Coordinates of C-alpha atoms in Angstrom, one line a residue:
M496 CA 39.3 116.1 79.0
G497 CA 38.9 118.6 82.1
E498 CA 42.8 119.2 82.0
E499 CA 42.8 119.7 78.6
R500 CA 39.8 122.4 78.6
S501 CA 41.6 124.2 81.2
G502 CA 44.9 124.2 79.3
R503 CA 43.1 125.7 76.5
R504 CA 41.7 128.3 78.5
R505 CA 44.8 129.1 80.1
T506 CA 46.4 129.6 76.5
C507 CA 43.7 131.8 75.3
K508 CA 43.9 134.3 78.3
L509 CA 47.8 134.2 77.8
Q510 CA 47.1 134.7 73.9
E511 CA 44.5 138.0 75.0
L512 CA 47.3 139.3 77.4
N513 CA 49.7 139.2 74.4
R514 CA 47.6 141.1 72.0
S515 CA 46.7 144.1 74.9
K516 CA 50.4 144.3 76.5
P517 CA 52.9 146.4 74.4
R518 CA 55.6 144.6 72.5
G519 CA 59.2 144.5 74.1
K520 CA 61.7 142.3 75.7
A521 CA 58.9 141.4 78.8
D522 CA 56.7 140.3 75.4
E523 CA 59.5 138.4 74.2
N524 CA 60.3 136.5 77.2
V525 CA 56.2 135.7 78.0
I526 CA 56.3 134.2 74.4
A527 CA 59.5 131.8 75.0
E528 CA 57.7 130.7 78.3
I529 CA 54.1 130.3 76.1
T530 CA 56.3 128.3 74.1
R531 CA 57.4 126.1 76.4
L532 CA 54.4 125.4 78.1
E533 CA 52.8 124.6 75.1
S534 CA 55.6 121.8 74.3
A535 CA 54.7 120.6 77.9
I536 CA 51.4 120.6 77.4
A537 CA 51.8 118.3 74.4
V538 CA 53.7 115.6 76.2
V539 CA 51.4 115.5 79.5
R540 CA 48.6 115.0 76.6
D541 CA 51.0 112.2 74.9
D542 CA 51.3 110.6 78.6
L543 CA 47.7 111.1 79.6
S544 CA 46.8 109.2 75.9
A545 CA 49.2 106.1 77.1
C546 CA 47.7 105.8 80.5
N547 CA 44.5 105.4 79.3
S548 CA 45.4 103.0 76.6
R549 CA 47.5 100.7 79.0
Y550 CA 44.4 100.9 81.6
S551 CA 42.2 99.8 78.9
G552 CA 44.5 97.0 78.2
I553 CA 44.6 95.9 81.7
K554 CA 40.9 95.8 82.4
E555 CA 40.8 93.4 79.6
E556 CA 43.5 90.9 80.8
L557 CA 41.7 90.8 84.2
K558 CA 38.4 90.1 82.4
H559 CA 40.3 87.3 80.5
V560 CA 42.2 86.2 83.8
E561 CA 38.5 86.2 85.7
R562 CA 37.1 83.6 83.0
E563 CA 40.2 81.4 82.8
L564 CA 40.1 81.0 86.8
K565 CA 36.2 80.0 86.5
K566 CA 37.1 77.7 83.7
L567 CA 40.2 76.1 85.9
S568 CA 37.9 75.9 89.2
P569 CA 36.3 72.4 88.2
E570 CA 39.7 71.2 87.2
L571 CA 41.5 72.1 90.3
K572 CA 39.1 70.6 92.4
K573 CA 39.5 67.2 91.0
A574 CA 43.5 67.8 91.3
Q575 CA 43.1 68.5 94.7
I576 CA 41.2 65.4 95.4
S577 CA 43.6 63.3 93.5
H578 CA 46.5 65.1 95.3
S579 CA 45.0 64.2 98.8
K580 CA 44.9 60.6 97.6
L581 CA 48.2 60.7 96.4
S582 CA 49.2 62.3 99.7
S583 CA 47.7 59.3 101.7
Q584 CA 49.7 57.0 99.5
I585 CA 53.0 58.8 99.6
A586 CA 52.7 59.2 103.5
E587 CA 51.9 55.3 104.0
L588 CA 55.5 54.7 101.4
Q589 CA 56.8 57.4 103.6
S590 CA 56.4 55.4 107.1
A591 CA 57.9 52.2 105.3
I592 CA 60.7 54.4 104.2
D593 CA 61.3 56.1 107.6
S594 CA 61.1 52.4 109.4
A595 CA 63.7 51.1 107.1
E596 CA 66.2 54.4 107.6
D597 CA 65.5 54.1 111.3
G598 CA 67.1 50.3 111.0
V599 CA 70.0 51.6 108.6
F600 CA 70.9 54.5 110.8
A601 CA 70.6 53.6 114.3
S602 CA 74.0 53.6 115.0
F603 CA 74.7 56.7 113.4
C604 CA 71.7 58.5 115.2
S605 CA 73.0 56.9 118.9
Q606 CA 76.5 58.4 118.2
I607 CA 75.2 62.1 117.4
G608 CA 72.1 61.8 120.3
I609 CA 69.2 62.3 118.2
K610 CA 66.1 60.0 117.9
N611 CA 66.0 59.1 114.2
V612 CA 67.7 60.4 110.9
R613 CA 65.0 62.6 109.8
E614 CA 65.4 64.7 113.1
Y615 CA 69.0 65.2 111.6
E616 CA 67.6 65.8 107.9
E617 CA 65.2 68.1 109.6
R618 CA 67.6 70.3 111.1
Q619 CA 69.9 70.6 108.2
L620 CA 67.2 70.9 106.0
K621 CA 65.6 73.6 108.3
V622 CA 69.1 75.5 108.0
A623 CA 68.8 75.2 103.9
E624 CA 65.3 76.2 104.1
E625 CA 66.3 79.5 106.1
E626 CA 69.4 80.3 104.0
S627 CA 66.9 79.7 100.6
Q628 CA 63.9 81.4 101.9
A629 CA 66.0 84.5 102.7
R630 CA 67.6 84.7 99.1
L631 CA 63.8 83.7 97.9
R632 CA 62.7 86.8 99.8
F633 CA 65.2 89.3 98.4
D634 CA 64.8 87.8 94.7
Q635 CA 60.7 88.0 95.1
Q636 CA 61.2 91.4 96.8
V637 CA 63.3 92.5 93.6
A638 CA 61.0 90.7 91.0
R639 CA 57.6 92.3 92.7
L640 CA 59.2 95.4 92.2
T641 CA 60.6 95.0 88.5
H642 CA 58.1 92.1 86.9
Q643 CA 54.8 93.0 88.9
S644 CA 52.6 92.9 85.8
Q645 CA 53.4 89.5 84.8
F646 CA 53.2 88.1 88.1
E647 CA 49.7 86.9 87.7
E648 CA 50.0 85.2 84.3
E649 CA 53.2 83.5 85.4
Q650 CA 51.7 82.2 88.7
L651 CA 48.7 80.5 86.3
K652 CA 51.6 79.0 84.0
L653 CA 53.1 77.5 87.3
T654 CA 50.0 76.2 88.3
Q655 CA 49.7 74.1 85.7
S656 CA 53.0 72.9 85.0
R657 CA 53.0 72.0 89.0
L658 CA 49.8 70.1 88.5
V659 CA 51.2 68.1 85.4
T660 CA 54.6 67.7 87.5
L661 CA 52.8 66.1 90.4
R662 CA 50.8 63.8 88.6
N663 CA 54.0 62.3 87.0
A664 CA 55.7 62.9 90.1
A665 CA 53.6 60.5 92.0
D666 CA 54.3 57.5 89.6
D667 CA 57.7 57.9 89.3
E668 CA 58.3 58.1 93.2
Q669 CA 57.0 54.7 93.4
R670 CA 59.7 52.9 91.1
K671 CA 62.3 55.4 92.2
V672 CA 61.8 54.6 96.0
A673 CA 63.3 51.1 96.0
E674 CA 66.1 52.1 93.2
L675 CA 67.5 54.9 95.8
E676 CA 67.3 52.4 98.7
E677 CA 69.3 50.0 97.0
K678 CA 71.6 53.1 95.5
K679 CA 71.9 54.5 99.2
R680 CA 73.5 51.1 100.5
T681 CA 75.8 51.3 97.7
I682 CA 77.1 54.8 98.1
Q683 CA 77.5 53.8 102.1
V684 CA 79.7 50.6 101.4
E685 CA 81.5 53.2 98.8
I686 CA 82.0 55.6 101.5
T687 CA 83.3 53.1 104.1
E688 CA 86.2 52.3 101.6
A689 CA 87.1 55.6 100.2
Q690 CA 87.5 56.9 104.1
E691 CA 90.0 53.7 104.9
G692 CA 91.5 54.6 101.0
I693 CA 91.9 58.3 102.7
A694 CA 93.5 57.2 105.8
Q695 CA 95.8 54.8 104.5
L696 CA 97.1 57.5 102.4
R697 CA 97.3 60.1 104.8
E698 CA 99.9 57.6 106.4
M699 CA 101.7 57.1 103.1
L700 CA 101.8 60.9 103.0
Q701 CA 103.3 61.6 106.5
D702 CA 106.1 58.9 105.9
L703 CA 106.6 60.6 102.5
N704 CA 107.3 63.6 104.2
D705 CA 109.6 62.5 107.0
V706 CA 111.3 60.9 104.2
L707 CA 111.4 64.4 102.5
E708 CA 112.6 66.1 105.3
E709 CA 115.6 63.6 105.9
K710 CA 116.4 63.8 102.2
N711 CA 116.5 67.7 102.4
K712 CA 118.8 67.9 105.7
H713 CA 121.4 65.5 103.7
V714 CA 121.1 68.1 100.8
D715 CA 121.7 70.8 103.1
Q716 CA 124.7 68.9 104.8
A717 CA 126.0 68.4 101.2
K718 CA 126.0 71.7 100.2
K719 CA 127.8 73.1 103.3
T720 CA 130.9 70.2 102.7
H721 CA 130.7 71.5 98.7
T722 CA 131.0 75.0 100.1
K723 CA 133.9 74.0 102.5
A724 CA 135.8 72.1 100.0
A725 CA 135.2 74.5 97.4
K726 CA 136.9 77.4 99.7
I727 CA 140.0 74.8 100.1
L728 CA 140.0 74.6 96.4
D729 CA 140.3 77.9 96.2
Q730 CA 142.7 78.6 98.2
A731 CA 145.3 75.7 97.2
L732 CA 144.8 77.0 93.5
K733 CA 145.9 80.5 94.5
E734 CA 149.1 78.9 96.5
I735 CA 149.9 77.4 93.5
G736 CA 149.7 80.3 91.3
L737 CA 152.4 81.8 93.7
K738 CA 154.3 79.1 93.2
N739 CA 154.1 79.0 89.6
D740 CA 154.9 82.9 89.6
E741 CA 158.1 81.9 91.8
I742 CA 159.3 79.2 89.2
E743 CA 158.7 81.7 86.3
K744 CA 160.9 84.3 88.2
L745 CA 163.8 81.4 89.1
A746 CA 163.7 80.4 85.4
L747 CA 163.9 83.6 84.0
E748 CA 167.2 84.4 85.9
R749 CA 168.8 81.1 85.3
S750 CA 168.3 81.2 81.5
A751 CA 169.9 84.9 81.9
T752 CA 172.9 83.5 83.9
Y753 CA 173.2 80.6 81.5
R754 CA 173.3 83.7 78.7
K755 CA 176.1 85.5 80.2
C756 CA 178.2 82.4 81.2
R757 CA 177.8 81.6 77.2
L758 CA 178.5 84.9 76.5
E759 CA 181.7 85.9 78.7
D760 CA 182.9 81.9 77.7
I761 CA 182.6 80.9 81.5
E762 CA 182.8 77.2 81.6
L763 CA 180.3 75.7 83.8
P764 CA 180.7 72.3 85.5
L765 CA 177.7 70.5 83.6
L766 CA 177.1 67.1 84.4
E767 CA 174.7 67.1 81.2
G768 CA 174.0 69.4 78.1
N769 CA 176.0 72.2 77.0
L770 CA 175.6 76.0 77.0
K771 CA 175.3 76.2 73.1
N772 CA 171.7 75.0 73.2
V773 CA 171.0 77.9 75.4
P774 CA 170.2 80.9 72.4
M775 CA 171.8 84.5 73.0
E776 CA 168.4 86.3 72.3
E777 CA 165.9 85.9 74.7
N778 CA 162.7 84.4 73.9
L779 CA 160.0 86.7 76.0
R780 CA 157.2 84.9 74.3
E781 CA 158.3 81.5 75.3
E782 CA 160.0 82.2 78.9
V783 CA 158.0 84.8 80.4
A784 CA 154.3 84.3 78.9
M785 CA 151.7 84.7 81.0
D786 CA 149.5 81.2 81.6
I787 CA 146.5 82.8 81.7
D788 CA 144.6 80.2 80.8
D789 CA 143.5 76.7 83.1
D790 CA 143.3 73.5 82.4
D791 CA 140.3 71.7 80.6
D792 CA 139.5 70.4 84.2
G793 CA 139.3 74.0 85.8
T794 CA 142.8 73.1 87.7
Q795 CA 146.3 74.7 87.7
Q796 CA 149.4 72.7 87.0
P797 CA 152.9 73.4 88.3
R798 CA 154.6 75.4 85.6
Q799 CA 157.8 74.0 83.6
A800 CA 160.5 75.7 83.3
Q801 CA 162.9 75.7 80.2
D802 CA 166.2 74.2 81.2
Y803 CA 167.9 73.5 77.9
G804 CA 169.2 69.7 78.5
I805 CA 171.5 71.4 80.8
E806 CA 172.3 69.8 84.7
V807 CA 174.7 72.0 86.4
D808 CA 177.4 70.1 88.9
F809 CA 177.3 71.6 92.1
D810 CA 179.3 68.9 93.9
S811 CA 182.1 71.9 94.0
L812 CA 180.1 73.8 96.5
T813 CA 179.0 73.1 100.1
E814 CA 175.9 72.7 101.8
E815 CA 176.1 75.9 103.3
E816 CA 176.7 77.6 100.0
R817 CA 174.0 75.7 97.8
A818 CA 171.7 76.9 100.7
D819 CA 172.9 80.6 101.0
N820 CA 171.4 82.0 97.9
S821 CA 171.6 85.7 99.5
P822 CA 173.0 88.9 97.3
E823 CA 175.9 89.3 99.3
T824 CA 177.1 85.5 98.1
T825 CA 176.4 86.4 94.7
A826 CA 178.2 89.7 94.9
E827 CA 181.1 87.6 96.0
F828 CA 181.2 85.4 93.4
D829 CA 180.8 88.2 90.9
A830 CA 183.7 89.8 92.6
Q831 CA 185.9 86.7 92.3
I832 CA 184.9 86.5 88.4
A833 CA 185.9 90.5 87.7
K834 CA 189.2 89.8 89.7
L835 CA 190.0 86.3 87.4
N836 CA 189.1 88.2 84.2
G837 CA 191.6 90.9 85.0
E838 CA 194.1 88.4 85.6
I839 CA 193.6 86.9 82.7
E840 CA 193.4 89.9 80.4
R841 CA 197.0 91.0 82.1
M842 CA 198.4 87.7 81.1
A843 CA 197.6 88.1 77.5
P844 CA 196.9 91.7 76.7
N845 CA 195.7 92.1 73.0
L846 CA 194.8 95.7 72.1
K847 CA 192.2 94.8 69.2
A848 CA 190.9 92.5 71.5
I849 CA 190.2 94.9 73.9
E850 CA 188.8 97.7 71.4
K851 CA 186.6 94.6 70.5
L852 CA 186.0 93.7 74.0
D853 CA 184.6 97.2 74.9
D854 CA 182.3 97.4 72.1
V855 CA 180.6 93.7 72.6
E856 CA 180.6 94.7 76.4
A857 CA 178.7 98.0 75.5
K858 CA 176.5 96.1 73.5
L859 CA 176.0 93.7 76.1
A860 CA 175.5 96.3 79.0
D861 CA 172.7 98.0 76.6
T862 CA 171.4 94.5 75.6
E863 CA 171.0 93.5 79.5
K864 CA 169.4 97.0 80.3
E865 CA 166.4 96.3 77.7
A866 CA 166.5 92.8 78.8
D867 CA 166.1 93.9 82.2
K868 CA 164.1 96.7 81.8
A869 CA 161.7 93.8 79.4
R870 CA 161.5 91.9 82.6
K871 CA 160.5 94.7 84.8
D872 CA 157.8 95.4 82.1
S873 CA 156.8 92.0 81.6
K874 CA 156.4 91.0 85.8
N875 CA 154.8 94.6 86.1
A876 CA 152.2 93.7 83.4
R877 CA 152.0 90.2 84.8
D878 CA 151.7 91.0 88.5
Q879 CA 148.8 94.2 87.7
F880 CA 146.7 91.2 85.7
N881 CA 146.9 88.8 88.3
D882 CA 146.4 91.6 91.0
V883 CA 143.2 92.3 88.7
K884 CA 142.7 88.7 88.3
R885 CA 142.6 88.0 92.1
K886 CA 140.7 91.3 92.7
R887 CA 137.8 90.4 90.2
C888 CA 137.5 87.0 91.7
E889 CA 137.5 88.1 95.5
L890 CA 134.7 90.4 94.5
F891 CA 132.8 87.9 92.4
N892 CA 133.5 85.0 94.8
K893 CA 132.0 87.5 97.9
A894 CA 128.7 88.2 96.3
Y895 CA 128.3 84.7 94.8
N896 CA 128.8 83.0 98.3
H897 CA 126.7 85.3 100.0
I898 CA 123.5 84.9 97.2
S899 CA 124.2 81.1 97.4
D900 CA 123.9 81.0 101.4
C901 CA 120.6 83.3 101.0
I902 CA 119.0 82.0 98.4
D903 CA 117.8 78.5 99.6
Q904 CA 116.4 80.0 103.1
V905 CA 114.1 82.6 100.4
Y906 CA 113.4 79.8 98.6
K907 CA 112.1 77.8 101.3
D908 CA 110.2 81.3 102.8
L909 CA 108.2 81.7 99.5
T910 CA 107.5 77.9 99.2
K911 CA 106.8 76.8 102.7
G912 CA 103.1 75.7 103.8
K913 CA 100.6 73.9 105.7
A914 CA 101.2 70.7 103.5
S915 CA 105.1 71.5 103.6
P916 CA 106.6 73.1 106.6
M917 CA 110.1 73.1 105.4
G918 CA 109.8 74.6 101.9
G919 CA 111.5 73.8 99.0
V920 CA 115.3 73.7 98.5
A921 CA 117.7 75.8 96.2
Y922 CA 121.4 76.2 95.3
L923 CA 123.7 77.7 93.0
S924 CA 126.8 75.7 91.3
L925 CA 129.8 77.1 89.5
E926 CA 130.6 75.3 86.6
D927 CA 134.4 76.6 86.9
S928 CA 134.7 77.5 90.3
E929 CA 138.7 78.7 89.8
E930 CA 137.8 80.8 86.8
P931 CA 134.3 81.7 87.1
Y932 CA 134.0 83.8 84.5
N933 CA 135.0 81.1 81.7
A934 CA 131.8 79.4 82.9
G935 CA 128.5 79.9 83.6
I936 CA 126.5 79.3 87.2
K937 CA 123.9 76.8 87.5
Y938 CA 120.6 77.5 89.3
H939 CA 118.4 74.4 90.9
A940 CA 115.3 74.6 92.3
M941 CA 113.4 71.7 93.7
P942 CA 110.0 72.8 94.6
P943 CA 108.1 71.1 97.9
M944 CA 107.0 67.5 97.5
K945 CA 108.6 67.3 94.1
R946 CA 111.7 65.3 93.0
F947 CA 114.5 67.0 91.3
R948 CA 114.4 68.3 87.8
D949 CA 116.0 70.6 85.5
M950 CA 114.7 74.5 85.4
E951 CA 113.5 73.7 82.1
Q952 CA 111.0 71.2 83.0
L953 CA 109.4 73.2 85.3
S954 CA 106.0 74.9 85.3
G955 CA 105.4 78.6 84.7
G956 CA 104.2 79.4 88.4
E957 CA 107.3 77.4 89.8
K958 CA 109.8 79.2 87.4
T959 CA 108.6 82.3 88.8
V960 CA 108.7 81.7 92.4
A961 CA 112.6 80.3 91.6
A962 CA 113.3 83.6 89.8
L963 CA 111.7 85.8 92.6
A964 CA 113.7 84.0 95.2
L965 CA 117.1 84.4 92.9
L966 CA 116.2 88.4 92.6
F967 CA 115.5 88.6 96.5
A968 CA 119.0 86.8 97.0
I969 CA 120.7 89.2 94.9
H970 CA 118.9 92.3 96.6
S971 CA 120.2 91.1 99.8
Y972 CA 123.7 91.5 99.2
Q973 CA 123.6 95.2 97.8
P974 CA 120.0 96.1 98.7
A975 CA 118.3 98.7 96.4
P976 CA 115.7 101.4 97.8
F977 CA 112.7 100.2 96.3
F978 CA 111.6 97.4 93.6
V979 CA 109.0 97.7 90.8
L980 CA 107.4 94.3 90.4
D981 CA 105.4 94.2 87.2
E982 CA 102.3 91.2 87.4
V983 CA 105.1 88.5 88.6
D984 CA 101.7 86.8 89.6
A985 CA 100.3 86.5 86.3
A986 CA 101.5 82.3 86.1
L987 CA 100.8 81.9 89.9
D988 CA 97.9 80.5 91.6
N989 CA 96.0 82.0 94.7
T990 CA 97.9 79.9 97.0
N991 CA 101.5 80.9 95.8
V992 CA 100.2 84.6 95.2
A993 CA 99.2 84.6 99.0
K994 CA 102.7 83.4 99.6
I995 CA 104.6 86.2 97.5
A996 CA 102.4 88.9 99.2
N997 CA 103.4 87.7 103.2
Y998 CA 106.8 87.5 102.1
I999 CA 106.9 91.2 100.3
R1000 CA 104.9 92.4 103.4
S1001 CA 107.7 91.0 105.8
Q1002 CA 110.6 92.3 103.5
A1003 CA 109.2 95.7 103.4
S1004 CA 110.3 98.8 105.4
D1005 CA 110.8 102.5 105.3
S1006 CA 114.0 102.0 103.7
F1007 CA 112.9 99.3 101.3
Q1008 CA 109.8 99.8 99.4
F1009 CA 107.8 97.4 97.1
I1010 CA 105.7 98.9 94.0
V1011 CA 103.7 95.9 92.8
I1012 CA 101.6 95.6 89.7
S1013 CA 98.5 93.6 90.0
L1014 CA 95.4 92.1 88.8
K1015 CA 94.9 90.2 92.0
G1016 CA 93.2 91.0 95.0
S1017 CA 94.9 88.9 97.1
L1018 CA 98.4 90.6 96.4
Y1019 CA 97.9 94.4 96.6
E1020 CA 94.9 94.3 99.4
R1021 CA 98.0 93.5 102.0
G1022 CA 99.6 96.5 100.5
N1023 CA 99.9 99.8 102.7
S1024 CA 98.5 101.8 99.8
L1025 CA 96.9 101.3 96.6
V1026 CA 97.1 103.8 93.4
G1027 CA 94.7 103.8 90.7
I1028 CA 95.4 104.9 87.4
Y1029 CA 92.3 106.1 84.8
R1030 CA 91.5 108.1 82.0
D1031 CA 89.6 111.5 82.3
Q1032 CA 87.8 111.9 79.4
D1033 CA 87.3 115.8 80.0
V1034 CA 90.6 117.3 80.0
N1035 CA 91.8 113.9 78.0
S1036 CA 94.2 112.9 80.2
S1037 CA 95.3 110.1 83.2
R1038 CA 94.8 111.1 86.8
T1039 CA 95.3 108.8 89.7
L1040 CA 93.7 107.7 92.7
T1041 CA 95.3 106.9 96.1
L1042 CA 93.9 104.7 99.1
D1043 CA 95.6 104.7 102.3
L1044 CA 95.3 101.0 103.6
T1045 CA 97.0 101.3 107.1
Q1046 CA 93.9 103.0 108.4
Y1047 CA 91.8 99.8 108.1
D1048 CA 94.6 97.9 109.6
E1049 CA 93.4 96.3 113.0

């Protein structure tokens, strides 16, 4: 009330001063200040009235609590007397329980060097009580600061409920002591049996780990043998291809010789067949076709040259003439043939035949030029195709062999741990080793401690680890300057996330950086720096925060 009167006096004085002074800008400022002060005074009055009402309510509540305490004092005394009786009974029962416990846990107490099991329980209980007391002190302090006004009422309710609980607990404890003792014996027997079973299972696990390690060694050896066999097969197929090209070339030359003999009426000594079976026009599609498709089993068969059912009799030739296939020998035979043709023409001159012969020879020369050009073009195209095919296979095999050799070690690094120090097994296999582009590549991954299964039957986390192993193996062939991994740990548990993080940390360097987007702290806390992106409402745009983690490295 005094503050209200002094406020009114100040308001009256300010109003009088306002009337006595001339009006102007200073008056306007004073009026604005007066208005502000009046609104502040109104707020203060409201706060004062609220405090007065709160004070009166607290006084009434205090009187009510004092009356309740007077009413509950006799009941409290009775409860204390009953509690003392129950305490004495409980003490007697506790002594009996202690003697029984000393008999049960005598061997245990002697092993750990204590008098009785209660000392061990008190030690453990003391640690638990200290922890609970520390937490309770913190909770009590927070509760005292936030809910101090409700503490007395809650304590009264808790006291009443505690009295009822103690009466009920005194009756229940007598019945439960025997039941708990029997349960304790049963549980002790079960614990002993469980420990024996655990020991047996550990021995079985060790045996299985030894067998798995041996099987992994066999698998690695089989993979190496398969790789060597594939390389030998590739070399053999390449040699077969070269021999097939040579067979095709010789077959074309033989067909041309047959046509020339038929055209010039040269009689060859034949054991079988007839030159009439040889077509006068070259069928390039049949004779010079490039067999680019392999057989169904992925191998190459020797080329079958068209012989038209003709078998030449080479008995008139000596062994040296058969073995000598040099161009000089061929030129010598051509000279003898030309000489004999000249003698034949001189013996039976025929002007009309000569004119026809000139025309035929001209046509034959043009035809032979075109045929030679076609053979050369075909041979060049076939050689270019085979060269491109060879280079393509070499480049593919170079990359494939590198990735196939690296992927097993990468997968082992990503999957090995304490339970499986050897890690898993992963390897690649070609469905068609001769023409890898005609088929696919099979990827097999066998996680540690598991049997072989197809990739479709692996879990989401196992597929993620296998995919990362393949990605890192491909990177090792032609390294990229950086990787961007967008939540690759979404399907992984904490153990696998830690393995991926350790591998990324071991592979990262100044020339190879990882940019990892993740929501799991176990992954990004191992990075060199953190970049956070948030929305700035003031400028309606995104901003970034960067934290250098290298300063926290030990």
